[in-house]
Coordinates of C-alpha atoms in Angstrom, one line a residue:
Chain A
A1 CA 97.7 244.4 116.2
Q2 CA 101.5 244.6 117.8
S3 CA 101.6 243.7 121.7
V4 CA 104.4 243.5 124.7
A5 CA 104.5 241.7 127.8
Q6 CA 106.1 243.2 131.1
P7 CA 105.5 239.5 133.5
E8 CA 107.1 241.2 136.3
D9 CA 106.1 244.3 138.6
Q10 CA 108.5 244.4 140.4
V11 CA 112.2 243.6 140.5
N12 CA 113.9 243.4 143.8
V13 CA 118.0 243.0 144.0
A14 CA 121.0 244.4 145.8
E15 CA 123.2 247.1 145.3
G16 CA 125.7 244.8 143.1
N17 CA 124.0 242.3 141.3
P18 CA 123.3 241.8 138.0
L19 CA 119.9 243.6 136.7
T20 CA 117.5 241.8 134.7
V21 CA 113.8 243.2 133.3
K22 CA 111.4 241.5 130.9
C23 CA 110.2 241.7 128.0
T24 CA 108.5 239.8 124.4
Y25 CA 106.4 241.0 122.0
S26 CA 104.0 240.1 119.4
V27 CA 103.8 242.1 116.6
S28 CA 103.9 241.6 112.6
G29 CA 106.1 241.8 110.7
N30 CA 109.5 242.8 111.4
P31 CA 110.2 244.6 115.5
Y32 CA 111.6 247.2 116.2
L33 CA 112.1 248.0 119.9
F34 CA 112.5 250.2 122.6
W35 CA 113.7 250.8 126.3
Y36 CA 112.8 253.6 128.3
V37 CA 113.3 254.5 132.5
Q38 CA 111.2 256.6 134.1
Y39 CA 111.7 258.8 137.4
P40 CA 109.2 259.6 139.7
N41 CA 107.3 262.6 137.7
R42 CA 109.8 262.7 135.3
G43 CA 109.0 262.3 131.3
L44 CA 110.0 258.8 129.8
Q45 CA 114.0 258.6 129.2
F46 CA 115.6 257.3 125.9
L47 CA 117.9 253.7 126.9
L48 CA 118.1 252.3 123.8
K49 CA 116.8 250.7 121.1
Y50 CA 116.9 248.0 118.8
I51 CA 116.6 248.8 114.9
T52 CA 118.4 245.6 113.1
G53 CA 121.6 244.0 113.6
D54 CA 123.7 242.3 115.7
N55 CA 121.1 241.7 118.1
L56 CA 123.3 243.0 121.1
V57 CA 122.0 246.5 122.1
K58 CA 124.1 249.0 124.4
G59 CA 122.3 251.9 125.4
S60 CA 123.1 254.8 128.0
Y61 CA 123.5 253.7 131.6
G62 CA 125.6 250.4 131.9
F63 CA 122.3 249.1 130.0
E64 CA 122.1 246.9 127.6
A65 CA 119.1 244.2 126.1
E66 CA 119.1 241.6 123.8
F67 CA 117.2 240.7 120.5
N68 CA 115.9 237.1 120.4
K69 CA 113.9 236.6 118.0
S70 CA 113.5 232.7 118.5
Q71 CA 111.5 233.6 121.5
T72 CA 110.8 237.1 120.9
S73 CA 112.5 238.8 123.6
F74 CA 113.8 242.0 123.9
H75 CA 115.4 241.5 127.7
L76 CA 117.2 244.6 129.4
K77 CA 120.1 243.4 131.1
K78 CA 122.5 245.0 133.9
P79 CA 126.2 243.5 135.3
S80 CA 125.8 245.5 137.4
A81 CA 123.2 247.6 140.0
L82 CA 123.1 250.8 141.5
V83 CA 120.5 251.8 143.5
S84 CA 120.4 254.8 141.8
D85 CA 118.6 252.6 138.8
S86 CA 115.4 251.9 141.2
A87 CA 113.5 253.8 138.3
L88 CA 110.4 252.0 136.4
Y89 CA 111.0 251.0 133.6
F90 CA 109.5 250.1 130.0
C91 CA 109.5 248.3 127.6
A92 CA 108.0 249.2 123.8
V93 CA 107.7 247.8 119.7
I94 CA 107.2 249.8 116.6
R95 CA 106.3 247.9 113.7
S96 CA 107.6 249.1 110.2
N97 CA 106.6 252.2 108.5
D98 CA 104.1 252.6 112.1
Y99 CA 105.3 254.8 114.4
K100 CA 103.2 254.5 117.0
L101 CA 105.2 252.9 120.6
S102 CA 103.1 250.2 122.2
F103 CA 104.4 249.9 125.7
G104 CA 103.9 247.0 128.0
A105 CA 102.8 247.8 131.5
G106 CA 106.0 248.9 132.9
T107 CA 108.4 246.8 135.4
T108 CA 109.8 249.2 138.8
V109 CA 112.6 247.9 140.0
T110 CA 114.7 248.6 142.8
V111 CA 117.6 248.5 144.0
R112 CA 118.1 248.0 147.7
A113 CA 121.9 249.2 148.8
Chain B
G1 CA 120.8 271.3 124.3
A2 CA 116.7 272.1 124.7
G3 CA 114.5 269.2 125.4
V4 CA 111.2 268.7 125.3
S5 CA 109.4 270.8 127.3
Q6 CA 105.2 270.8 128.8
S7 CA 103.1 273.2 130.3
P8 CA 101.4 273.6 132.8
S9 CA 103.5 270.9 134.9
N10 CA 100.7 269.6 136.8
K11 CA 96.9 271.2 136.3
V12 CA 93.5 270.4 138.8
T13 CA 90.8 271.1 137.3
E14 CA 87.0 270.9 137.9
K15 CA 84.4 268.2 135.7
G16 CA 83.6 270.8 132.8
K17 CA 86.1 272.7 132.4
D18 CA 87.5 272.8 129.0
V19 CA 91.8 272.1 129.5
E20 CA 94.9 273.6 126.5
L21 CA 97.7 271.5 127.5
R22 CA 101.4 273.1 125.6
C23 CA 104.2 271.0 124.1
D24 CA 107.3 272.4 122.6
P25 CA 109.3 270.1 121.2
I26 CA 112.7 269.7 120.7
S27 CA 114.0 272.8 117.1
G28 CA 114.1 271.2 114.5
H29 CA 112.5 268.2 115.1
T30 CA 108.9 267.9 113.2
A31 CA 107.2 264.7 114.3
L32 CA 105.5 264.9 117.3
Y33 CA 103.7 262.3 119.4
W34 CA 100.5 262.7 122.2
Y35 CA 100.8 260.0 124.5
R36 CA 98.3 259.7 127.8
Q37 CA 99.2 257.7 130.8
S38 CA 96.8 256.7 133.0
L39 CA 96.7 254.6 135.8
G40 CA 94.2 252.3 133.8
Q41 CA 95.0 252.3 130.9
G42 CA 99.1 252.6 131.0
L43 CA 100.9 254.3 128.5
E44 CA 98.6 254.5 124.9
F45 CA 98.8 257.1 121.8
L46 CA 96.9 259.7 121.5
I47 CA 98.2 262.0 118.1
Y48 CA 101.1 262.0 115.7
F49 CA 101.7 265.2 113.6
Q50 CA 104.4 265.3 110.2
G51 CA 105.3 268.3 109.0
N52 CA 102.6 269.9 107.7
S53 CA 101.1 266.3 106.9
A54 CA 96.6 265.8 108.5
P55 CA 97.3 264.6 111.4
D56 CA 96.8 261.2 113.2
K57 CA 94.3 261.4 115.5
S58 CA 93.0 257.6 115.5
G59 CA 94.3 257.6 119.0
L60 CA 91.9 260.7 120.9
P61 CA 89.7 258.8 122.9
S62 CA 87.2 260.9 122.5
D63 CA 85.4 264.2 120.5
R64 CA 86.2 266.7 123.6
F65 CA 90.3 265.8 122.7
S66 CA 91.8 267.9 119.8
A67 CA 95.1 268.9 119.0
E68 CA 96.4 271.1 116.3
R69 CA 100.4 272.0 116.2
T70 CA 100.8 276.2 114.4
G71 CA 104.0 276.3 112.4
G72 CA 105.3 273.1 112.9
S73 CA 106.4 273.5 116.3
V74 CA 104.2 274.6 119.5
S75 CA 101.5 272.0 119.8
T76 CA 98.3 272.2 121.8
L77 CA 95.9 269.4 123.5
T78 CA 92.9 270.7 124.0
I79 CA 90.0 268.8 126.0
Q80 CA 86.9 270.2 126.4
R81 CA 84.2 269.3 129.2
T82 CA 86.5 267.9 131.4
Q83 CA 86.3 264.1 132.9
Q84 CA 87.6 262.3 136.0
E85 CA 88.5 260.0 133.8
D86 CA 91.0 262.5 131.7
S87 CA 93.0 262.2 134.2
A88 CA 96.6 261.4 134.0
V89 CA 99.7 262.1 132.9
Y90 CA 99.6 263.4 129.6
L91 CA 102.8 263.3 128.0
C92 CA 104.8 264.5 124.6
A93 CA 107.5 263.6 122.0
S94 CA 109.0 264.7 119.2
T95 CA 111.3 262.8 116.5
S96 CA 113.6 264.7 114.3
Q97 CA 112.0 263.1 110.7
S98 CA 109.8 260.5 111.1
G99 CA 110.9 256.8 110.5
W100 CA 109.6 254.8 112.7
Y101 CA 113.4 253.5 114.3
E102 CA 114.1 257.4 114.9
T103 CA 113.8 258.0 118.4
Q104 CA 110.8 259.6 120.8
Y105 CA 112.6 262.4 122.9
F106 CA 109.5 262.6 125.5
G107 CA 108.9 265.8 127.7
P108 CA 108.4 265.7 131.7
G109 CA 104.6 265.8 131.0
T110 CA 101.5 267.4 133.0
R111 CA 100.0 266.1 134.7
L112 CA 96.1 266.5 134.9
L113 CA 93.6 266.2 138.0
V114 CA 90.3 266.3 137.1
L115 CA 88.1 267.4 140.4

């Protein structure tokens, strides 16, 4: 079975400060990892993914994530958070040769002005 | 270009009634997925269509749920004899190919409330 854990239900940061949203995974075989963001009453919006290659992945809106195989983590980061980054963030994993996304429970990010 | 579209955006129904939810994938995308987002269960996979292959229905929670995809494009998710526990947001996604590495692009969802 594959699973994703997002250990923090909520993350609160001040605008301009670094933002980190944590994600750890458990999957047999190679993991393929995704981050999505959801704004209120909207669908999921793709941010970035790790498939292979460089462990540091850069995505949309200034976000990046680092794949760490030894720690089975894929934390999402942004060097300087904006109020508009306030949303619900989901980490997800797919096992190779599969196609079903398994999602974490989500982390609510609030960026205060 | 146009993204994944879903209709209706909101649906309120009475317990025991049937509902149909529609998904229009991104033009040219061959793979289509349905997921459900609920407070108790989070985001969970329901069903997967790829081209003319038999769909993977392994995530459907009961036999009251069914889905079809006509002409390799539009998909309809049908819930018969709705129950209150069916209340959730139903999300559709599509990808350009069937590979596990492909990014799934999601629609805005249909918010279903069963009274």
